[in-house]
Coordinates of C-alpha atoms and ligand atoms in Angstrom, one line a residue:
X224 CA 23.5 27.6 13.9
X225 CA 23.8 26.9 10.2
X226 CA 20.7 25.8 8.4
X227 CA 21.1 22.4 7.0
X228 CA 20.7 23.0 2.9
X229 CA 17.7 21.0 1.1
X230 CA 17.7 20.8 -3.0
X231 CA 14.0 20.0 -4.3
X232 CA 13.3 18.3 -6.9
X233 CA 9.7 18.5 -8.8
X234 CA 7.5 21.2 -7.3
X235 CA 4.0 19.8 -7.9
X236 CA 1.3 19.2 -5.2
X237 CA 3.5 18.1 -2.2
X238 CA 6.5 20.2 -3.0
X239 CA 4.0 23.2 -2.5
X240 CA 2.7 21.7 0.4
X241 CA 6.8 21.5 1.9
X242 CA 6.9 25.0 1.0
X243 CA 4.0 25.8 3.1
X244 CA 4.4 23.5 6.0
X245 CA 8.4 24.5 6.5
X246 CA 7.4 28.2 6.3
X247 CA 4.1 28.0 8.8
X248 CA 6.0 26.0 11.5
X249 CA 9.6 27.0 10.9
X250 CA 10.2 28.1 14.0
X251 CA 9.0 24.6 15.7
X252 CA 10.6 22.8 13.2
X253 CA 13.8 24.2 14.0
X254 CA 13.3 23.8 17.7
X255 CA 13.0 20.1 17.2
X256 CA 15.8 19.6 14.4
X257 CA 18.4 21.5 16.3
X258 CA 19.1 23.7 13.1
X259 CA 17.1 25.5 10.6
X260 CA 15.8 23.9 7.6
X261 CA 16.2 26.0 4.4
X262 CA 15.3 25.2 1.1
X263 CA 18.0 26.7 -1.0
X264 CA 17.1 25.1 -4.5
X265 CA 14.4 23.8 -7.0
X266 CA 14.8 21.9 -10.1
X267 CA 11.1 21.9 -12.0
X268 CA 10.8 21.9 -16.0
X269 CA 7.8 24.6 -14.8
X270 CA 10.1 27.3 -14.3
X271 CA 7.1 29.8 -13.6
X272 CA 5.7 27.5 -11.3
X273 CA 8.6 26.8 -9.2
X274 CA 9.2 31.2 -9.0
X275 CA 6.0 31.1 -7.9
X276 CA 5.8 28.5 -4.9
X277 CA 9.9 29.1 -4.1
X278 CA 10.0 32.9 -4.0
X279 CA 12.8 34.8 -4.9
X280 CA 15.9 33.3 -2.1
X281 CA 15.6 30.0 -3.9
X282 CA 17.6 29.2 -6.6
X283 CA 15.3 27.4 -9.5
X284 CA 16.6 25.6 -12.3
X285 CA 15.0 23.0 -14.9
X286 CA 18.5 21.5 -14.7
X287 CA 17.7 18.4 -11.5
X288 CA 21.3 17.3 -12.2
X289 CA 23.0 20.5 -11.3
X290 CA 21.1 20.3 -7.7
X291 CA 21.8 16.8 -6.8
X292 CA 25.9 17.8 -7.4
X293 CA 25.2 21.0 -5.8
X294 CA 28.2 21.2 -3.1
X295 CA 26.0 23.3 -1.3
X296 CA 23.2 20.9 -0.6
X297 CA 23.2 18.3 2.2
X298 CA 19.6 16.4 1.6
X299 CA 18.1 16.2 -1.8
X300 CA 14.1 16.0 -1.5
X301 CA 12.7 13.7 -4.6
X302 CA 9.3 14.2 -5.9
X303 CA 9.5 13.6 -9.5
X304 CA 8.3 10.0 -9.1
X305 CA 8.4 6.8 -11.6
X306 CA 11.7 4.8 -12.3
X307 CA 13.1 6.6 -14.7
X308 CA 15.0 9.9 -14.4
X309 CA 14.2 9.9 -10.4
X310 CA 16.3 6.9 -9.8
X311 CA 19.7 8.4 -12.0
X312 CA 19.1 11.3 -9.9
X313 CA 18.4 9.7 -6.5
X314 CA 21.8 7.4 -7.3
X315 CA 23.7 11.0 -8.3
X316 CA 22.8 12.6 -5.2
X317 CA 23.7 9.6 -3.2
X318 CA 27.1 9.4 -5.4
X319 CA 27.7 13.0 -4.2
X320 CA 27.3 12.2 -0.6
X321 CA 23.7 13.5 -0.2
X322 CA 21.0 12.5 2.1
X323 CA 17.8 11.5 0.0
X324 CA 14.1 12.2 0.9
X325 CA 11.8 10.6 -1.5
X326 CA 7.7 9.9 -1.5
X327 CA 8.7 7.6 -4.4
X328 CA 7.6 4.6 -3.5
X329 CA 7.4 2.7 -6.9
X330 CA 11.4 3.5 -7.2
X331 CA 12.2 2.2 -3.9
X332 CA 9.7 -0.9 -4.4
X333 CA 11.3 -2.3 -7.7
X334 CA 15.1 -0.7 -7.1
X335 CA 15.1 -0.5 -3.3
X336 CA 18.1 -2.8 -2.9
X337 CA 20.3 -1.5 -5.6
X338 CA 19.4 2.4 -3.8
X339 CA 19.8 1.3 0.0
X340 CA 23.1 -0.8 -1.0
X341 CA 24.5 2.7 -2.5
X342 CA 23.4 4.8 0.3
X343 CA 25.2 2.2 2.7
X344 CA 28.4 2.2 1.4
X345 CA 28.4 6.0 0.7
X346 CA 27.3 6.6 4.2
X347 CA 24.0 8.1 3.5
X348 CA 20.3 8.0 4.8
X349 CA 17.4 7.7 2.2
X350 CA 14.2 8.5 4.1
X351 CA 10.9 7.6 2.6
X352 CA 8.0 8.0 5.2
X353 CA 6.2 10.0 2.8
X354 CA 6.3 6.7 0.0
X355 CA 3.7 4.6 1.9
X356 CA 0.2 5.9 3.2
X357 CA 1.0 9.8 2.7
X358 CA 0.9 11.1 6.2
X359 CA 0.6 8.5 8.6
X360 CA 3.9 7.8 10.6
X361 CA 3.8 3.8 9.6
X362 CA 7.2 3.8 8.4
X363 CA 8.6 5.3 11.5
X364 CA 6.0 2.9 13.9
X365 CA 7.2 -0.3 11.9
X366 CA 11.0 0.5 11.9
X367 CA 11.6 2.0 15.4
X368 CA 8.3 2.1 17.7
X369 CA 7.5 -1.5 17.2
X370 CA 11.5 -3.0 17.3
X371 CA 10.4 -5.0 20.3
X372 CA 8.2 -7.0 18.3
X373 CA 8.2 -9.9 16.0
X374 CA 5.7 -8.8 13.5
X375 CA 3.8 -11.3 12.8
X376 CA 1.4 -9.4 10.0
X377 CA 0.2 -5.9 8.7
X378 CA -3.1 -5.4 6.4
X379 CA -3.4 -1.5 5.1
X380 CA -6.1 0.4 3.0
X381 CA -2.8 2.1 1.4
X382 CA -4.5 3.3 -1.8
X383 CA -7.0 6.4 -1.4
X384 CA -8.4 6.2 -4.6
X385 CA -9.2 2.6 -5.0
X386 CA -11.0 3.3 -1.2
X387 CA -12.8 6.1 -2.3
X388 CA -14.4 4.1 -5.3
X389 CA -15.2 1.3 -3.1
X390 CA -16.9 3.7 -0.6
X391 CA -19.1 4.9 -3.2
X392 CA -19.6 1.5 -5.1
X393 CA -21.1 0.5 -1.6
X394 CA -22.9 3.6 -0.4
X395 CA -24.9 4.1 -3.8
X396 CA -24.7 0.8 -5.3
X397 CA -23.3 2.3 -8.3
X398 CA -20.8 -0.4 -11.1
X399 CA -17.0 0.4 -10.6
X400 CA -17.2 2.6 -14.2
X401 CA -19.4 5.1 -13.3
X402 CA -17.6 5.4 -9.8
X403 CA -14.2 5.7 -11.4
X404 CA -15.4 8.0 -13.5
X405 CA -17.2 10.4 -10.8
X406 CA -13.9 9.7 -8.8
X407 CA -11.9 11.3 -11.8
X408 CA -14.3 14.3 -12.2
X409 CA -13.7 15.3 -8.7
X410 CA -9.9 14.8 -9.1
X411 CA -9.9 12.1 -6.7
X412 CA -8.7 9.5 -9.2
X413 CA -5.8 10.5 -11.6
X414 CA -6.4 10.7 -15.5
X415 CA -4.6 7.7 -15.9
X416 CA -5.6 5.4 -12.5
X417 CA -4.2 2.2 -13.8
X418 CA -1.5 2.0 -11.1
X419 CA -4.3 2.7 -8.4
X420 CA -7.4 0.5 -9.6
X421 CA -5.1 -2.6 -10.6
X422 CA -3.2 -2.3 -6.9
X423 CA 0.2 -1.3 -8.4
X424 CA 0.7 1.3 -5.7
X425 CA -0.6 -0.2 -3.1
X426 CA 1.8 -3.6 -4.1
X427 CA 4.4 -0.4 -3.9
X428 CA 3.7 0.3 -0.5
X429 CA 3.0 -3.0 0.7
X430 CA 6.4 -4.6 -0.1
X431 CA 8.2 -1.6 1.8
X432 CA 6.5 -2.2 4.8
X433 CA 6.5 -6.0 4.4
X434 CA 10.6 -5.5 4.1
X435 CA 10.8 -3.4 7.5
X436 CA 8.1 -5.3 8.9
X437 CA 10.3 -8.7 8.6
X438 CA 13.8 -7.6 7.4
X439 CA 13.6 -9.0 4.1
X440 CA 15.0 -7.4 0.8
X441 CA 12.1 -5.3 -1.2
X442 CA 10.7 -7.9 -3.4
X443 CA 7.9 -6.2 -5.6
X444 CA 8.3 -8.5 -8.6
X445 CA 7.5 -11.3 -5.9
X446 CA 3.9 -9.7 -5.0
X447 CA 0.4 -10.8 -5.8
X448 CA -1.2 -8.2 -7.1
X449 CA -5.3 -7.6 -7.9
X450 CA -7.1 -4.9 -8.3
X451 CA -10.8 -3.4 -8.1
X452 CA -11.7 -3.2 -11.6
X453 CA -13.5 -6.6 -11.9
X454 CA -15.2 -6.4 -8.5
X455 CA -19.0 -6.2 -8.9
X456 CA -21.6 -4.5 -7.0
X457 CA -23.7 -7.6 -6.5
X458 CA -20.5 -8.9 -4.3
X459 CA -20.5 -5.9 -2.1
X460 CA -24.0 -6.0 -1.6
X461 CA -23.6 -9.8 -0.8
X462 CA -20.8 -9.5 1.5
X463 CA -22.5 -6.7 3.4
X464 CA -25.7 -9.0 4.0
X465 CA -23.2 -11.3 5.4
X466 CA -21.7 -8.5 7.7
X467 CA -18.5 -7.6 5.8
X468 CA -17.5 -5.1 3.8
X469 CA -15.0 -5.2 1.0
X470 CA -11.6 -3.4 1.1
X471 CA -8.4 -3.1 -1.0
X472 CA -5.9 -4.5 1.3
X473 CA -2.3 -4.6 1.2
X474 CA -1.3 -7.5 3.2
X475 CA 2.1 -9.0 4.6
X476 CA 2.0 -12.2 6.6
X477 CA 5.2 -14.3 8.3
X478 CA 4.2 -17.9 7.9
X479 CA 6.5 -20.6 8.8
X480 CA 7.5 -21.6 4.9
X481 CA 7.8 -17.7 3.6
X482 CA 6.3 -14.9 3.9
X483 CA 2.7 -13.6 2.0
X484 CA 2.8 -10.4 0.2
X485 CA -0.5 -9.4 -1.6
X486 CA -2.9 -7.0 -3.1
X487 CA -6.9 -7.9 -3.7
X488 CA -9.9 -6.7 -2.8
X489 CA -10.7 -8.6 0.6
X490 CA -13.8 -9.1 2.8
X491 CA -13.1 -8.2 6.2
X492 CA -15.8 -8.2 9.2
X493 CA -17.6 -4.7 9.3
X494 CA -17.4 -4.5 13.4
X495 CA -13.6 -4.2 12.6
X496 CA -12.1 -0.6 13.0
X497 CA -10.6 -0.8 9.4
X498 CA -13.5 -2.0 7.7
X499 CA -14.8 1.5 8.6
X500 CA -11.8 3.5 7.1
X501 CA -14.1 5.0 4.4
X502 CA -13.6 7.5 1.4
X503 CA -9.7 8.5 0.7
X504 CA -8.3 7.8 3.7
X505 CA -5.7 5.4 4.7
X506 CA -5.1 3.0 7.5
X507 CA -2.5 0.2 8.4
X508 CA -3.5 -2.8 11.2
X509 CA -0.4 -4.2 12.2
X510 CA -0.1 -7.2 14.9
X511 CA 3.1 -7.9 17.0
X512 CA 3.7 -10.5 19.3
X513 CA 3.9 -8.3 22.3
X514 CA 1.9 -5.2 21.6
X515 CA -1.0 -6.9 20.0
X516 CA -2.8 -5.3 17.2
X517 CA -2.0 -1.2 16.6
X518 CA -3.8 0.4 14.0
X519 CA -2.6 3.5 12.1
X520 CA -5.0 6.2 10.3
X521 CA -4.8 9.4 8.6
X522 CA -4.5 10.8 5.4
X523 CA -2.8 8.9 2.4
X524 CA -2.6 11.6 0.0
X525 CA -2.7 15.4 -0.3
X526 CA -0.5 18.6 -0.1
X527 CA -0.1 18.9 3.8
X528 CA -0.2 15.5 4.9
X529 CA 2.6 14.4 2.6
X530 CA 4.4 17.2 3.5
X531 CA 4.3 16.2 7.0
X532 CA 5.9 13.2 6.4
X533 CA 9.0 14.8 4.1
X534 CA 9.4 17.4 6.8
X535 CA 9.3 14.6 9.4
X536 CA 12.1 12.8 7.3
X537 CA 14.1 16.6 7.1
X538 CA 13.9 16.4 10.8
X539 CA 15.1 13.1 11.5
X540 CA 18.2 13.3 8.4
X541 CA 19.2 16.7 10.0
X542 CA 19.3 15.5 13.5
X543 CA 21.4 12.3 12.5
X544 CA 23.4 13.9 9.9
X545 CA 26.7 14.0 11.9
X546 CA 25.9 10.6 14.0
X547 CA 28.4 8.1 13.0
X548 CA 26.3 6.1 9.7
X549 CA 26.8 2.4 11.8
X550 CA 24.7 4.3 14.5
X551 CA 21.9 5.1 12.3
X552 CA 18.9 3.8 12.1
X553 CA 19.0 1.2 9.2
X554 CA 17.1 1.7 6.0
X555 CA 14.7 -1.3 6.2
X556 CA 14.8 -1.3 9.8
X557 CA 17.0 -4.5 10.5
X558 CA 21.2 -4.4 10.0
X559 CA 21.9 -4.4 6.3
X560 CA 24.1 -8.0 7.3
X561 CA 20.9 -9.2 8.8
X562 CA 18.4 -8.9 6.3
X563 CA 17.3 -12.5 5.2
X564 CA 16.5 -13.7 2.1
X565 CA 13.0 -15.9 3.0
X566 CA 11.1 -16.7 0.1
X567 CA 7.7 -14.8 -0.7
X568 CA 5.0 -17.2 -1.7
X569 CA 3.2 -17.6 -4.6
X570 CA -0.6 -17.2 -4.5
X571 CA -1.5 -20.5 -4.8
X572 CA 0.3 -21.2 -1.4
X573 CA -1.5 -18.7 0.6
X574 CA -3.7 -19.6 3.4
X575 CA -6.8 -17.4 3.6
X576 CA -10.6 -17.4 3.7
X577 CA -12.8 -17.3 0.5
X578 CA -16.1 -16.1 -0.7
X579 CA -17.4 -17.9 -3.6
X580 CA -20.3 -16.9 -5.8
X581 CA -22.0 -19.2 -7.7
X582 CA -24.8 -19.0 -10.2
X583 CA -26.8 -22.5 -9.6
X584 CA -29.8 -23.9 -10.8
X585 CA -32.5 -23.8 -8.4
X586 CA -33.1 -27.6 -8.5
X587 CA -32.5 -30.9 -5.8
X588 CA -28.9 -32.2 -5.3
X589 CA -27.2 -29.0 -6.6
X590 CA -25.9 -27.8 -3.0
X591 CA -24.8 -31.3 -2.0
X592 CA -22.6 -31.2 -5.3
X593 CA -20.8 -28.3 -4.5
X594 CA -20.5 -28.9 -0.8
X595 CA -18.8 -32.9 -1.5
X596 CA -16.4 -31.1 -3.7
X597 CA -15.3 -28.5 -1.3
X598 CA -15.3 -31.6 1.5
X599 CA -13.1 -33.7 -1.1
X600 CA -10.6 -30.9 -0.9
X601 CA -10.7 -30.2 3.1
X602 CA -12.2 -27.1 2.4
X603 CA -14.8 -26.2 5.8
X604 CA -17.8 -23.7 5.1
X605 CA -18.4 -21.1 7.4
X606 CA -21.4 -19.3 6.0
X607 CA -23.9 -19.7 3.8
X608 CA -26.3 -17.7 1.8
X609 CA -28.8 -18.5 -1.7
X610 CA -30.7 -15.6 -3.2
X611 CA -34.2 -16.5 -2.7
X612 CA -35.3 -17.2 -7.0
X613 CA -37.1 -14.6 -8.7
X614 CA -40.5 -15.4 -9.5
X615 CA -40.0 -18.0 -13.0
X616 CA -36.6 -17.8 -12.6
X617 CA -34.4 -21.3 -12.9
X618 CA -31.0 -20.1 -11.5
X619 CA -30.1 -18.4 -8.2
X620 CA -26.8 -17.3 -6.7
X621 CA -25.2 -19.0 -3.8
X622 CA -22.6 -18.0 -1.8
X623 CA -19.8 -19.7 0.1
X624 CA -17.7 -18.1 3.0
X625 CA -15.0 -21.0 3.7
X626 CA -12.8 -21.2 6.8
X627 CA -9.2 -21.0 6.2
X628 CA -7.5 -23.0 3.5
X629 CA -4.7 -22.7 1.3
X630 CA -5.6 -21.1 -2.4
X631 CA -4.7 -24.0 -4.4
X632 CA -7.4 -26.1 -2.6
X633 CA -9.5 -23.9 -3.7
X634 CA -8.4 -23.5 -7.4
X635 CA -9.2 -27.2 -7.6
X636 CA -12.6 -27.1 -5.9
X637 CA -13.8 -24.0 -8.3
X638 CA -12.3 -26.0 -11.4
X639 CA -14.6 -29.1 -10.7
X640 CA -17.7 -26.8 -9.6
X641 CA -17.1 -24.9 -12.9
X642 CA -17.6 -28.3 -14.4
X643 CA -20.4 -29.2 -13.1
X644 CA -23.8 -29.5 -15.2
X645 CA -25.5 -27.1 -12.6
X646 CA -23.6 -24.5 -12.4
X647 CA -23.7 -21.5 -15.0
X648 CA -20.7 -19.8 -15.7
X649 CA -17.7 -18.7 -13.4
X650 CA -17.4 -18.6 -10.0
X651 CA -16.4 -15.6 -8.5
X652 CA -13.8 -15.6 -5.5
X653 CA -12.8 -13.0 -3.3
X654 CA -10.4 -13.5 -0.1
X655 CA -11.8 -12.9 3.2
X656 CA -9.5 -11.7 6.0
X657 CA -10.7 -11.8 9.9
X658 CA -8.2 -9.7 10.8
Ligands
HSE11 N1 -2.2 7.4 -5.4 C1 -2.1 7.3 -3.8 C2 -4.1 7.0 -4.0 C3 -1.7 8.6 -3.7 O1 -4.4 7.5 -4.2 O2 -3.6 6.8 -2.5 C4 -0.1 8.6 -3.3 O3 0.4 7.5 -3.0

């Protein structure tokens, strides 16, 4: 059977892994796809590297536009990343009738609506399994495996770098900055780790999952994004004493008023399976009304795990290449005319539980003042911990866990608590999900 021809843009780690796995499992992949999948062209600025990875049979060029316009190419795999030239190339590939497979979560989270609309119009597919949680087939699960369900919420550890840092902070009791340096030395964190540690990468992925879970447009600009840079080792320790772990979660939840879409450090009960996902591993927990909770776990990055997702998309596209475009799986899981513009709720409308750490004077009436303020905002206390002051110390830490409440009530309570004479400095606030 005639092979399907693939043009690869960018031959870094994932591109190399894609070559390795396609070659190693060639026979089985062909048996699955129904015809051979061949990478026939590679574009990369580093021609020497491209030659050494791709071998002699592949056309190597530093002109990516010559690949996306090549009439011999059926599928373009975009592994360049970012929103710049990658966007131009993806749109050009679509314009030229190519299907696109991409690992580029930033591009789709920000420009996905435009890209999917262009693909729809042209009758081509844009597949993006590798964009979320690397090798975990979470896009497939959400879009197809769970399609009987009304998905209620999902919560994921979808950034390996930050999960590695949080695991190390907890294990070794070290501050964030020290662990980040170590992660960079070991090659876990990028030289510029901003997107990872500030939660942006996780928010890109959460944005894509929210769209296919709820049938809403991609709306990265509406996501609440908070990273782990301000997280203190003391809070990890206090959380542990109360039976919780702190993870950077990407959360999407359906509420009657709209959708919550948020990324932030989150306390989760240590007995939950997802609380025990350590190191650079990823996991996504999805709650559907029919199936209940389902958990997906695996490697969120790396050459072969990400190649596994890229090649799964290549197989899917190859199988559906000749199918009527109207009868393929829709890009965002719901039929394009059924995508609904449900609002993404602002963070002060979010409903969750809270961890509050207060530095207080150790004297009568302090706790009574604080609990009165919380009660006035209808915030119910779930648990409390007071650190025993050291010998001669006049201040101590109080940790309060709340039941579910609306964020703006907590904002008001925090402002009032901070204005008490008996409270020193800022209140540390973290969110808590019982999942
Ligand atoms: N930088 C990401 C992470 C991997 O640390 O998980 C690619 O999505």
